[in-house]
CSV table of N, CA, C and O in Angstrom, one decimal:
chain,number,residue,atom,x,y,z
D,71,MET,N,-8.6,9.0,-30.0
D,71,MET,CA,-9.1,10.4,-30.1
D,71,MET,C,-9.3,10.9,-28.7
D,71,MET,O,-10.1,10.3,-27.9
D,72,LYS,N,-8.7,12.0,-28.4
D,72,LYS,CA,-9.0,12.7,-27.1
D,72,LYS,C,-9.8,13.9,-27.4
D,72,LYS,O,-9.7,14.5,-28.4
D,73,VAL,N,-10.7,14.2,-26.4
D,73,VAL,CA,-11.6,15.3,-26.5
D,73,VAL,C,-11.6,16.1,-25.2
D,73,VAL,O,-11.1,15.6,-24.2
D,74,CYS,N,-12.1,17.3,-25.3
D,74,CYS,CA,-12.1,18.2,-24.1
D,74,CYS,C,-13.4,19.0,-24.2
D,74,CYS,O,-13.6,19.7,-25.2
D,75,TYR,N,-14.2,18.9,-23.2
D,75,TYR,CA,-15.5,19.6,-23.1
D,75,TYR,C,-15.6,20.4,-21.9
D,75,TYR,O,-15.1,20.0,-20.8
D,76,PRO,N,-16.2,21.6,-22.0
D,76,PRO,CA,-16.5,22.4,-20.8
D,76,PRO,C,-17.6,21.8,-19.9
D,76,PRO,O,-18.5,21.2,-20.5
D,77,VAL,N,-17.5,21.9,-18.6
D,77,VAL,CA,-18.5,21.5,-17.7
D,77,VAL,C,-18.7,22.6,-16.6
D,77,VAL,O,-17.9,23.4,-16.4
D,78,ILE,N,-19.9,22.6,-16.0
D,78,ILE,CA,-20.2,23.5,-15.0
D,78,ILE,C,-20.6,22.7,-13.7
D,78,ILE,O,-21.4,21.9,-13.8
D,79,LEU,N,-19.9,23.0,-12.6
D,79,LEU,CA,-20.2,22.4,-11.3
D,79,LEU,C,-20.9,23.4,-10.4
D,79,LEU,O,-20.5,24.5,-10.3
D,80,GLU,N,-22.0,22.9,-9.8
D,80,GLU,CA,-22.8,23.7,-8.9
D,80,GLU,C,-23.0,22.9,-7.6
D,80,GLU,O,-23.4,21.8,-7.6
D,81,LYS,N,-22.6,23.5,-6.5
D,81,LYS,CA,-22.7,22.9,-5.2
D,81,LYS,C,-24.2,22.7,-4.9
D,81,LYS,O,-25.0,23.7,-5.0
D,82,CYS,N,-24.6,21.6,-4.5
D,82,CYS,CA,-26.0,21.3,-4.1
D,82,CYS,C,-26.4,22.1,-2.9
D,82,CYS,O,-25.6,22.2,-1.9
D,83,GLU,N,-27.6,22.6,-2.8
D,83,GLU,CA,-28.0,23.4,-1.7
D,83,GLU,C,-28.0,22.6,-0.4
D,83,GLU,O,-27.7,23.2,0.7
D,84,ASP,N,-28.2,21.3,-0.5
D,84,ASP,CA,-28.2,20.5,0.7
D,84,ASP,C,-26.8,20.1,1.2
D,84,ASP,O,-26.7,19.3,2.2
D,85,GLY,N,-25.8,20.5,0.4
D,85,GLY,CA,-24.5,20.1,0.8
D,85,GLY,C,-24.0,18.7,0.4
D,85,GLY,O,-23.0,18.3,0.8
D,86,SER,N,-24.9,18.0,-0.3
D,86,SER,CA,-24.6,16.6,-0.6
D,86,SER,C,-23.5,16.4,-1.7
D,86,SER,O,-23.0,15.3,-1.8
D,87,GLY,N,-23.2,17.4,-2.4
D,87,GLY,CA,-22.2,17.3,-3.4
D,87,GLY,C,-22.3,18.3,-4.5
D,87,GLY,O,-22.8,19.4,-4.2
D,88,TYR,N,-21.9,17.9,-5.7
D,88,TYR,CA,-21.9,18.8,-6.8
D,88,TYR,C,-22.7,18.3,-8.0
D,88,TYR,O,-22.4,17.1,-8.5
D,89,LEU,N,-23.6,19.1,-8.6
D,89,LEU,CA,-24.3,18.7,-9.8
D,89,LEU,C,-23.4,19.2,-10.9
D,89,LEU,O,-22.9,20.4,-10.9
D,90,VAL,N,-23.1,18.3,-11.9
D,90,VAL,CA,-22.3,18.7,-13.0
D,90,VAL,C,-23.1,18.8,-14.3
D,90,VAL,O,-23.8,17.8,-14.6
D,91,THR,N,-23.1,19.9,-15.0
D,91,THR,CA,-23.8,20.0,-16.2
D,91,THR,C,-22.8,19.9,-17.3
D,91,THR,O,-21.7,20.6,-17.3
D,92,ILE,N,-23.1,19.1,-18.3
D,92,ILE,CA,-22.2,19.0,-19.5
D,92,ILE,C,-23.1,19.6,-20.7
D,92,ILE,O,-23.8,18.9,-21.3
D,93,PRO,N,-22.9,20.9,-20.9
D,93,PRO,CA,-23.8,21.6,-21.9
D,93,PRO,C,-23.8,21.0,-23.3
D,93,PRO,O,-24.9,21.0,-23.9
D,94,ASP,N,-22.7,20.6,-23.8
D,94,ASP,CA,-22.6,20.2,-25.2
D,94,ASP,C,-23.4,18.9,-25.4
D,94,ASP,O,-23.7,18.6,-26.6
D,95,PHE,N,-23.6,18.1,-24.4
D,95,PHE,CA,-24.3,16.9,-24.5
D,95,PHE,C,-25.7,17.0,-23.8
D,95,PHE,O,-26.4,16.0,-23.8
D,96,ASP,N,-26.1,18.1,-23.3
D,96,ASP,CA,-27.3,18.3,-22.6
D,96,ASP,C,-27.5,17.2,-21.6
D,96,ASP,O,-28.5,16.5,-21.6
D,97,ASN,N,-26.5,17.0,-20.7
D,97,ASN,CA,-26.4,15.9,-19.8
D,97,ASN,C,-25.9,16.4,-18.5
D,97,ASN,O,-25.2,17.4,-18.4
D,98,ASN,N,-26.3,15.7,-17.4
D,98,ASN,CA,-25.8,16.0,-16.1
D,98,ASN,C,-25.3,14.7,-15.4
D,98,ASN,O,-25.7,13.6,-15.7
D,99,THR,N,-24.5,15.0,-14.4
D,99,THR,CA,-24.0,13.9,-13.5
D,99,THR,C,-23.8,14.5,-12.1
D,99,THR,O,-24.1,15.7,-11.9
D,100,PHE,N,-23.3,13.7,-11.2
D,100,PHE,CA,-23.1,14.2,-9.8
D,100,PHE,C,-21.9,13.6,-9.2
D,100,PHE,O,-21.5,12.4,-9.5
D,101,GLY,N,-21.3,14.3,-8.3
D,101,GLY,CA,-20.2,13.8,-7.5
D,101,GLY,C,-20.3,14.4,-6.1
D,101,GLY,O,-20.7,15.6,-5.9
D,102,GLU,N,-19.9,13.7,-5.1
D,102,GLU,CA,-19.9,14.2,-3.7
D,102,GLU,C,-18.9,15.2,-3.4
D,102,GLU,O,-19.0,16.1,-2.5
D,103,THR,N,-17.7,15.1,-4.1
D,103,THR,CA,-16.7,16.1,-4.0
D,103,THR,C,-16.4,16.7,-5.4
D,103,THR,O,-16.8,16.1,-6.4
D,104,ILE,N,-15.6,17.8,-5.4
D,104,ILE,CA,-15.2,18.3,-6.8
D,104,ILE,C,-14.4,17.3,-7.5
D,104,ILE,O,-14.7,17.1,-8.7
D,105,ARG,N,-13.5,16.6,-6.9
D,105,ARG,CA,-12.7,15.6,-7.5
D,105,ARG,C,-13.6,14.5,-8.1
D,105,ARG,O,-13.4,14.1,-9.3
D,106,GLU,N,-14.5,14.0,-7.3
D,106,GLU,CA,-15.4,12.9,-7.8
D,106,GLU,C,-16.3,13.5,-8.9
D,106,GLU,O,-16.7,12.7,-9.9
D,107,ALA,N,-16.8,14.7,-8.8
D,107,ALA,CA,-17.7,15.3,-9.8
D,107,ALA,C,-17.0,15.4,-11.2
D,107,ALA,O,-17.5,15.1,-12.2
D,108,ILE,N,-15.7,15.7,-11.2
D,108,ILE,CA,-14.9,15.8,-12.4
D,108,ILE,C,-14.7,14.4,-13.0
D,108,ILE,O,-14.8,14.2,-14.2
D,109,LYS,N,-14.4,13.5,-12.1
D,109,LYS,CA,-14.3,12.1,-12.5
D,109,LYS,C,-15.5,11.5,-13.2
D,109,LYS,O,-15.5,10.9,-14.2
D,110,MET,N,-16.7,11.8,-12.5
D,110,MET,CA,-18.0,11.4,-13.1
D,110,MET,C,-18.3,12.1,-14.4
D,110,MET,O,-18.8,11.5,-15.3
D,111,ALA,N,-17.9,13.4,-14.5
D,111,ALA,CA,-18.1,14.1,-15.8
D,111,ALA,C,-17.2,13.4,-16.9
D,111,ALA,O,-17.7,13.2,-18.0
D,112,ARG,N,-16.0,13.1,-16.6
D,112,ARG,CA,-15.1,12.4,-17.6
D,112,ARG,C,-15.7,11.1,-18.0
D,112,ARG,O,-15.8,10.7,-19.2
D,113,ASP,N,-16.2,10.3,-17.0
D,113,ASP,CA,-16.9,9.0,-17.3
D,113,ASP,C,-18.1,9.3,-18.2
D,113,ASP,O,-18.3,8.5,-19.2
D,114,ALA,N,-18.9,10.2,-17.9
D,114,ALA,CA,-20.1,10.5,-18.7
D,114,ALA,C,-19.7,10.9,-20.1
D,114,ALA,O,-20.3,10.5,-21.1
D,115,ILE,N,-18.7,11.8,-20.3
D,115,ILE,CA,-18.3,12.3,-21.6
D,115,ILE,C,-17.8,11.1,-22.4
D,115,ILE,O,-18.1,10.9,-23.6
D,116,ASN,N,-17.0,10.2,-21.8
D,116,ASN,CA,-16.5,9.1,-22.5
D,116,ASN,C,-17.6,8.2,-23.0
D,116,ASN,O,-17.7,7.7,-24.1
D,117,LEU,N,-18.6,7.9,-22.1
D,117,LEU,CA,-19.7,7.0,-22.4
D,117,LEU,C,-20.6,7.6,-23.5
D,117,LEU,O,-21.0,6.9,-24.4
D,118,LEU,N,-20.8,8.9,-23.4
D,118,LEU,CA,-21.6,9.6,-24.4
D,118,LEU,C,-20.9,9.6,-25.8
D,118,LEU,O,-21.5,9.3,-26.8
D,119,CYS,N,-19.6,9.8,-25.8
D,119,CYS,CA,-18.8,9.8,-27.1
D,119,CYS,C,-18.9,8.4,-27.7
D,119,CYS,O,-19.1,8.2,-28.9
D,120,VAL,N,-18.7,7.3,-26.9
D,120,VAL,CA,-18.8,6.0,-27.4
D,120,VAL,C,-20.2,5.7,-27.9
D,120,VAL,O,-20.3,5.1,-29.0
D,121,SER,N,-21.2,6.1,-27.2
D,121,SER,CA,-22.6,5.9,-27.7
D,121,SER,C,-22.8,6.7,-29.0
D,121,SER,O,-23.4,6.1,-30.0
D,122,TYR,N,-22.4,7.9,-29.1
D,122,TYR,CA,-22.5,8.7,-30.4
D,122,TYR,C,-21.9,7.9,-31.5
D,122,TYR,O,-22.4,7.8,-32.6
D,123,GLU,N,-20.6,7.5,-31.3
D,123,GLU,CA,-19.9,6.8,-32.3
D,123,GLU,C,-20.6,5.5,-32.7
D,123,GLU,O,-20.7,5.1,-33.9
D,124,ASP,N,-21.1,4.7,-31.7
D,124,ASP,CA,-21.8,3.5,-32.0
D,124,ASP,C,-23.1,3.7,-32.9
D,124,ASP,O,-23.5,2.8,-33.6
D,125,HIS,N,-23.7,4.9,-32.8
D,125,HIS,CA,-24.9,5.2,-33.5
D,125,HIS,C,-24.5,6.0,-34.8
D,125,HIS,O,-25.5,6.6,-35.4
D,126,ASN,N,-23.3,6.1,-35.1
D,126,ASN,CA,-22.8,6.9,-36.2
D,126,ASN,C,-23.3,8.4,-36.2
D,126,ASN,O,-23.5,9.0,-37.2
D,127,ASP,N,-23.4,8.9,-35.0
D,127,ASP,CA,-23.7,10.3,-34.8
D,127,ASP,C,-22.5,11.1,-34.7
D,127,ASP,O,-21.5,10.7,-34.1
D,128,LYS,N,-22.5,12.3,-35.2
D,128,LYS,CA,-21.4,13.3,-35.1
D,128,LYS,C,-21.3,13.8,-33.7
D,128,LYS,O,-22.3,14.2,-33.1
D,129,LEU,N,-20.1,13.8,-33.1
D,129,LEU,CA,-19.9,14.4,-31.8
D,129,LEU,C,-20.2,15.9,-31.8
D,129,LEU,O,-19.8,16.6,-32.8
D,130,PRO,N,-20.8,16.5,-30.8
D,130,PRO,CA,-21.0,17.9,-30.7
D,130,PRO,C,-19.6,18.6,-30.6
D,130,PRO,O,-18.7,18.1,-29.9
D,131,ALA,N,-19.5,19.7,-31.2
D,131,ALA,CA,-18.3,20.5,-31.1
D,131,ALA,C,-18.3,21.1,-29.7
D,131,ALA,O,-19.3,21.5,-29.2
D,132,PRO,N,-17.1,21.1,-29.0
D,132,PRO,CA,-17.0,21.7,-27.7
D,132,PRO,C,-17.4,23.2,-27.7
D,132,PRO,O,-17.0,23.9,-28.7
D,133,SER,N,-18.2,23.7,-26.8
D,133,SER,CA,-18.5,25.1,-26.7
D,133,SER,C,-17.3,25.9,-26.4
D,133,SER,O,-16.3,25.5,-25.9
D,134,ASP,N,-17.4,27.2,-26.8
D,134,ASP,CA,-16.4,28.1,-26.5
D,134,ASP,C,-16.3,28.4,-25.0
D,134,ASP,O,-17.3,28.9,-24.4
D,135,PHE,N,-15.2,28.0,-24.4
D,135,PHE,CA,-15.1,28.0,-22.9
D,135,PHE,C,-15.3,29.5,-22.4
D,135,PHE,O,-16.0,29.7,-21.4
D,136,GLU,N,-14.7,30.4,-23.1
D,136,GLU,CA,-14.8,31.8,-22.6
D,136,GLU,C,-16.2,32.4,-22.7
D,136,GLU,O,-16.7,33.2,-21.9
D,137,ALA,N,-17.0,31.9,-23.7
D,137,ALA,CA,-18.3,32.4,-24.0
D,137,ALA,C,-19.4,31.7,-23.1
D,137,ALA,O,-20.5,32.2,-22.9
D,138,LEU,N,-19.0,30.6,-22.5
D,138,LEU,CA,-19.9,29.9,-21.6
D,138,LEU,C,-20.1,30.6,-20.3
D,138,LEU,O,-19.2,30.9,-19.6
D,139,SER,N,-21.4,31.0,-20.0
D,139,SER,CA,-21.6,31.8,-18.8
D,139,SER,C,-22.0,30.8,-17.7
D,139,SER,O,-22.5,29.7,-17.9
D,140,CYS,N,-21.7,31.3,-16.5
D,140,CYS,CA,-22.1,30.5,-15.3
D,140,CYS,C,-22.3,31.5,-14.1
D,140,CYS,O,-21.9,32.7,-14.2
D,141,LYS,N,-23.0,31.1,-13.1
D,141,LYS,CA,-23.4,31.9,-12.0
D,141,LYS,C,-22.2,32.1,-11.0
D,141,LYS,O,-21.2,31.3,-11.1
D,142,VAL,N,-22.3,33.0,-10.1
D,142,VAL,CA,-21.2,33.3,-9.2
D,142,VAL,C,-20.9,32.0,-8.4
D,142,VAL,O,-19.7,31.7,-8.0
D,143,ASN,N,-21.9,31.2,-8.0
D,143,ASN,CA,-21.7,30.1,-7.1
D,143,ASN,C,-21.3,28.8,-7.9
D,143,ASN,O,-21.3,27.7,-7.4
D,144,GLU,N,-21.1,28.9,-9.2
D,144,GLU,CA,-20.7,27.8,-10.1
D,144,GLU,C,-19.3,27.8,-10.5
D,144,GLU,O,-18.6,28.9,-10.5
D,145,ILE,N,-18.7,26.6,-10.8
D,145,ILE,CA,-17.4,26.5,-11.2
D,145,ILE,C,-17.4,26.0,-12.7
D,145,ILE,O,-18.0,25.0,-13.0
D,146,LYS,N,-16.7,26.8,-13.5
D,146,LYS,CA,-16.6,26.4,-14.9
D,146,LYS,C,-15.2,25.8,-15.2
D,146,LYS,O,-14.2,26.4,-14.8
D,147,THR,N,-15.1,24.6,-15.8
D,147,THR,CA,-13.8,24.0,-16.0
D,147,THR,C,-13.9,23.2,-17.3
D,147,THR,O,-15.0,22.9,-17.8
D,148,LEU,N,-12.8,22.7,-17.7
D,148,LEU,CA,-12.7,21.8,-18.9
D,148,LEU,C,-12.4,20.4,-18.4
D,148,LEU,O,-11.6,20.2,-17.4
D,149,VAL,N,-13.0,19.4,-19.0
D,149,VAL,CA,-12.7,18.0,-18.7
D,149,VAL,C,-12.3,17.3,-19.9
D,149,VAL,O,-13.0,17.3,-21.0
D,150,ASP,N,-11.1,16.6,-19.8
D,150,ASP,CA,-10.6,15.9,-21.0
D,150,ASP,C,-11.1,14.4,-20.9
D,150,ASP,O,-11.5,14.0,-19.8
D,151,ALA,N,-11.2,13.8,-22.0
D,151,ALA,CA,-11.6,12.4,-22.1
D,151,ALA,C,-11.0,11.7,-23.2
D,151,ALA,O,-10.5,12.3,-24.2
D,152,ASP,N,-10.9,10.4,-23.2
D,152,ASP,CA,-10.3,9.6,-24.2
D,152,ASP,C,-11.2,8.4,-24.5
D,152,ASP,O,-11.1,7.3,-24.0
D,153,PRO,N,-12.2,8.7,-25.4
D,153,PRO,CA,-13.2,7.6,-25.7
D,153,PRO,C,-12.6,6.3,-26.3
D,153,PRO,O,-13.2,5.3,-26.0
D,154,ASP,N,-11.5,6.4,-27.0
D,154,ASP,CA,-10.9,5.2,-27.6
D,154,ASP,C,-10.4,4.3,-26.5
D,154,ASP,O,-10.6,3.1,-26.5
D,155,ALA,N,-9.7,4.9,-25.5
D,155,ALA,CA,-9.2,4.2,-24.4
D,155,ALA,C,-10.3,3.6,-23.5
D,155,ALA,O,-10.3,2.5,-23.0
D,156,TYR,N,-11.4,4.4,-23.4
D,156,TYR,CA,-12.6,4.0,-22.6
D,156,TYR,C,-13.2,2.8,-23.3
D,156,TYR,O,-13.6,1.8,-22.6
D,157,ARG,N,-13.3,2.8,-24.6
D,157,ARG,CA,-13.9,1.7,-25.3
D,157,ARG,C,-13.1,0.5,-25.2
D,157,ARG,O,-13.6,-0.6,-25.0
D,158,TYR,N,-11.8,0.6,-25.2
D,158,TYR,CA,-10.8,-0.5,-25.0
D,158,TYR,C,-11.1,-1.2,-23.7
D,158,TYR,O,-11.1,-2.4,-23.5
D,159,VAL,N,-11.2,-0.3,-22.6
D,159,VAL,CA,-11.4,-0.9,-21.3
D,159,VAL,C,-12.8,-1.6,-21.2
D,159,VAL,O,-12.9,-2.7,-20.6
D,160,LEU,N,-13.8,-1.0,-21.8
D,160,LEU,CA,-15.1,-1.7,-21.8
D,160,LEU,C,-15.0,-3.0,-22.5
D,160,LEU,O,-15.6,-4.0,-22.1
D,161,LYS,N,-14.3,-3.1,-23.6
D,161,LYS,CA,-14.2,-4.3,-24.4
D,161,LYS,C,-13.4,-5.4,-23.7
D,161,LYS,O,-13.7,-6.5,-23.8
D,162,HIS,N,-12.3,-5.0,-23.0
D,162,HIS,CA,-11.4,-5.9,-22.5
D,162,HIS,C,-11.5,-6.2,-21.0
D,162,HIS,O,-10.7,-6.9,-20.4
D,163,ASN,N,-12.4,-5.5,-20.3
D,163,ASN,CA,-12.6,-5.7,-18.9
D,163,ASN,C,-13.4,-6.9,-18.7
D,163,ASN,O,-14.6,-7.0,-19.0
D,164,ASN,N,-12.8,-7.9,-18.0
D,164,ASN,CA,-13.6,-9.1,-17.7
D,164,ASN,C,-14.2,-9.0,-16.3
D,164,ASN,O,-13.5,-9.0,-15.3
D,165,LEU,N,-15.5,-8.8,-16.3
D,165,LEU,CA,-16.3,-8.8,-15.1
D,165,LEU,C,-16.5,-10.2,-14.5
D,165,LEU,O,-16.8,-11.1,-15.2
D,166,ARG,N,-16.2,-10.3,-13.3
D,166,ARG,CA,-16.3,-11.6,-12.6
D,166,ARG,C,-17.4,-11.6,-11.6
D,166,ARG,O,-17.7,-10.8,-10.9
């Protein structure tokens, strides 16, 4: 199952990176660059989806992207994720 959720990136005032808000999960993450911030958002969404499924909770419906408001200094974008593939990697990744 693939999913796609909106996220909002906000540049940190101290210039250290980007705070990422994932409104549908009421969750945040961080990345030093836009690229890393989106990667971290994807990872967070995957992990949250897996957790919801493990607890038999219904995934939140993605917010309407157009209706989601953000400030002038924020970036609004969509992030795709594949929780089934993520779960597979978690299950089959042999940590040494």
